[in-house]
Short mmCIF file of C-alpha atoms in Angstrom, two decimals:
data_model
loop_
_atom_site.label_atom_id
_atom_site.label_comp_id
_atom_site.label_asym_id
_atom_site.label_seq_id
_atom_site.Cartn_x
_atom_site.Cartn_y
_atom_site.Cartn_z
CA MET A 1451 57.22 95.72 151.46
CA LYS A 1452 56.26 93.10 153.88
CA LYS A 1453 58.64 90.73 155.21
CA TYR A 1454 57.30 87.12 156.86
CA PRO A 1455 59.64 84.38 157.44
CA ASN A 1456 59.77 80.89 155.54
CA VAL A 1457 58.37 78.20 157.22
CA THR A 1458 60.76 74.97 156.75
CA VAL A 1459 59.39 71.10 157.88
CA LYS A 1460 61.60 68.55 158.76
CA VAL A 1461 62.02 64.85 160.04
CA ILE A 1462 64.68 63.65 162.04
CA PHE A 1463 64.77 60.07 160.91
CA ARG A 1464 66.20 57.95 163.60
CA TYR A 1465 67.80 53.50 163.44
CA LYS A 1466 69.00 52.40 165.97
CA ASN A 1467 71.95 54.99 167.02
CA ARG A 1468 71.87 56.34 163.72
CA ILE A 1469 69.79 59.60 161.97
CA LEU A 1470 69.56 60.49 158.41
CA ILE A 1471 71.52 63.44 157.07
CA LEU A 1472 71.41 64.50 153.19
CA LYS A 1473 74.26 66.18 151.91
CA GLN A 1474 73.31 68.27 148.86
CA LYS A 1475 74.83 68.64 145.63
CA ASP A 1476 76.07 72.28 146.44
CA GLY A 1477 77.36 70.41 149.94
CA VAL A 1478 74.96 71.57 152.53
CA PHE A 1479 74.10 68.93 155.28
CA SER A 1480 70.53 69.28 156.39
CA PHE A 1481 67.51 66.66 157.45
CA PRO A 1482 64.60 65.87 155.20
CA GLY A 1483 62.19 68.00 154.22
CA GLY A 1484 61.71 71.56 153.03
CA ARG A 1485 59.89 74.31 152.35
CA MET A 1486 56.04 74.85 152.72
CA LYS A 1487 54.35 75.85 149.83
CA TRP A 1488 51.11 78.70 149.67
CA GLU A 1489 47.90 77.01 151.51
CA GLU A 1490 50.27 73.83 152.07
CA SER A 1491 49.21 72.01 155.25
CA ILE A 1492 52.34 71.34 157.39
CA LEU A 1493 52.08 67.29 157.29
CA GLY A 1494 51.20 68.18 153.24
CA ALA A 1495 54.60 70.14 152.99
CA LEU A 1496 56.91 67.67 154.74
CA ASN A 1497 55.21 64.07 152.94
CA ARG A 1498 55.57 66.12 149.44
CA GLU A 1499 59.13 67.47 150.48
CA LEU A 1500 60.01 63.59 151.15
CA LYS A 1501 58.44 62.44 147.93
CA GLU A 1502 60.77 64.69 145.95
CA GLU A 1503 64.03 64.13 148.34
CA LEU A 1504 63.73 60.14 149.13
CA ASN A 1505 60.98 59.29 147.11
CA TYR A 1506 59.25 57.75 150.48
CA SER A 1507 55.85 58.43 151.89
CA LEU A 1508 55.08 58.91 155.47
CA LYS A 1509 53.76 55.54 157.05
CA LYS A 1510 52.16 57.02 160.30
CA GLU A 1511 52.30 60.95 161.28
CA PRO A 1512 55.41 61.59 163.03
CA LYS A 1513 55.82 63.19 166.46
CA LEU A 1514 56.86 67.07 166.82
CA PHE A 1515 59.99 67.30 168.12
CA ASP A 1516 60.65 70.99 168.25
CA VAL A 1517 60.38 74.17 166.83
CA TRP A 1518 64.02 77.08 165.52
CA ASN A 1519 63.37 80.25 164.72
CA TYR A 1520 66.53 81.39 162.78
CA ILE A 1521 67.38 85.05 161.86
CA SER A 1522 70.85 85.30 159.92
CA LYS A 1523 73.10 88.03 161.38
CA ASN A 1524 72.59 90.43 158.45
CA LYS A 1525 68.70 89.98 158.72
CA ARG A 1526 68.05 89.30 155.74
CA ARG A 1527 67.16 85.72 156.21
CA HIS A 1528 64.25 84.61 158.40
CA SER A 1529 63.23 81.08 158.75
CA VAL A 1530 60.83 78.84 161.18
CA PHE A 1531 61.76 75.10 160.87
CA ILE A 1532 59.46 72.83 162.72
CA ASN A 1533 61.32 69.67 163.41
CA PHE A 1534 59.54 66.69 163.56
CA ILE A 1535 61.32 63.16 164.39
CA GLN A 1536 60.40 59.30 163.70
CA LYS A 1537 62.26 56.55 165.32
CA LEU A 1538 62.15 53.58 162.70
CA THR A 1539 62.06 50.12 163.72
CA LYS A 1540 63.41 49.36 160.02
CA LYS A 1541 65.77 50.80 158.02
CA PRO A 1542 63.62 51.96 154.97
CA LYS A 1543 65.05 51.77 150.87
CA LEU A 1544 65.20 55.12 149.90
CA SER A 1545 66.74 56.87 147.07
CA SER A 1546 67.42 60.45 146.21
CA PRO A 1547 66.17 61.54 143.07
CA GLU A 1548 67.62 64.87 143.61
CA LYS A 1549 70.72 63.05 144.13
CA ALA A 1550 71.63 64.10 147.28
CA LYS A 1551 73.83 61.30 149.78
CA LEU A 1552 72.20 59.55 152.19
CA LEU A 1553 74.20 59.26 154.86
CA TRP A 1554 73.46 57.30 158.53
CA LEU A 1555 75.34 58.81 161.12
CA THR A 1556 75.97 57.81 164.51
CA LYS A 1557 76.44 60.98 167.19
CA LYS A 1558 80.02 60.70 167.09
CA GLU A 1559 80.14 60.99 163.17
CA MET A 1560 78.16 64.04 162.97
CA VAL A 1561 80.63 65.92 165.99
CA VAL A 1562 83.28 64.74 164.16
CA LYS A 1563 82.00 65.79 160.97
CA ASN A 1564 81.35 69.27 162.18
CA ILE A 1565 77.30 68.48 161.19
CA ILE A 1566 75.42 69.75 163.71
CA ASN A 1567 77.53 71.74 166.54
CA ASP A 1568 74.87 71.97 169.30
CA GLU A 1569 75.60 68.71 171.62
CA LYS A 1570 72.56 69.72 173.16
CA PHE A 1571 70.21 69.01 170.02
CA LEU A 1572 72.10 65.61 169.42
CA ASP A 1573 71.85 64.94 173.21
CA LYS A 1574 67.60 65.52 172.50
CA ILE A 1575 67.85 63.42 169.16
CA PHE A 1576 69.97 60.43 170.42
CA ARG A 1577 67.79 60.29 173.92
CA TYR A 1578 64.28 60.33 171.56
#
């Protein structure tokens, strides 16, 4: 049986000096977005996921930020993350139908809370 990686699309919303992080019910932190479905376009998947997670629709196409390839140590999980970024001029009104906690965090808060350990990645986000 052939295996293929999961493709996940995410968007980093940046408002002033803060970025949006979702804290899921299971305690996992993530950027908004999720897995693509079969025959779904990248932006179609992103819009669907944002509607499901935040009751939000993109007003304009976000910019491609980076692509990250992840393979678990036990080699049972392989994911490709397509990350977009969107700088916001005003803070959107968001709600979470999935009951995730919505956190607008500074770079320092991200480090202190140990949400993202890759400081180069954080620097890239906050330089954008």
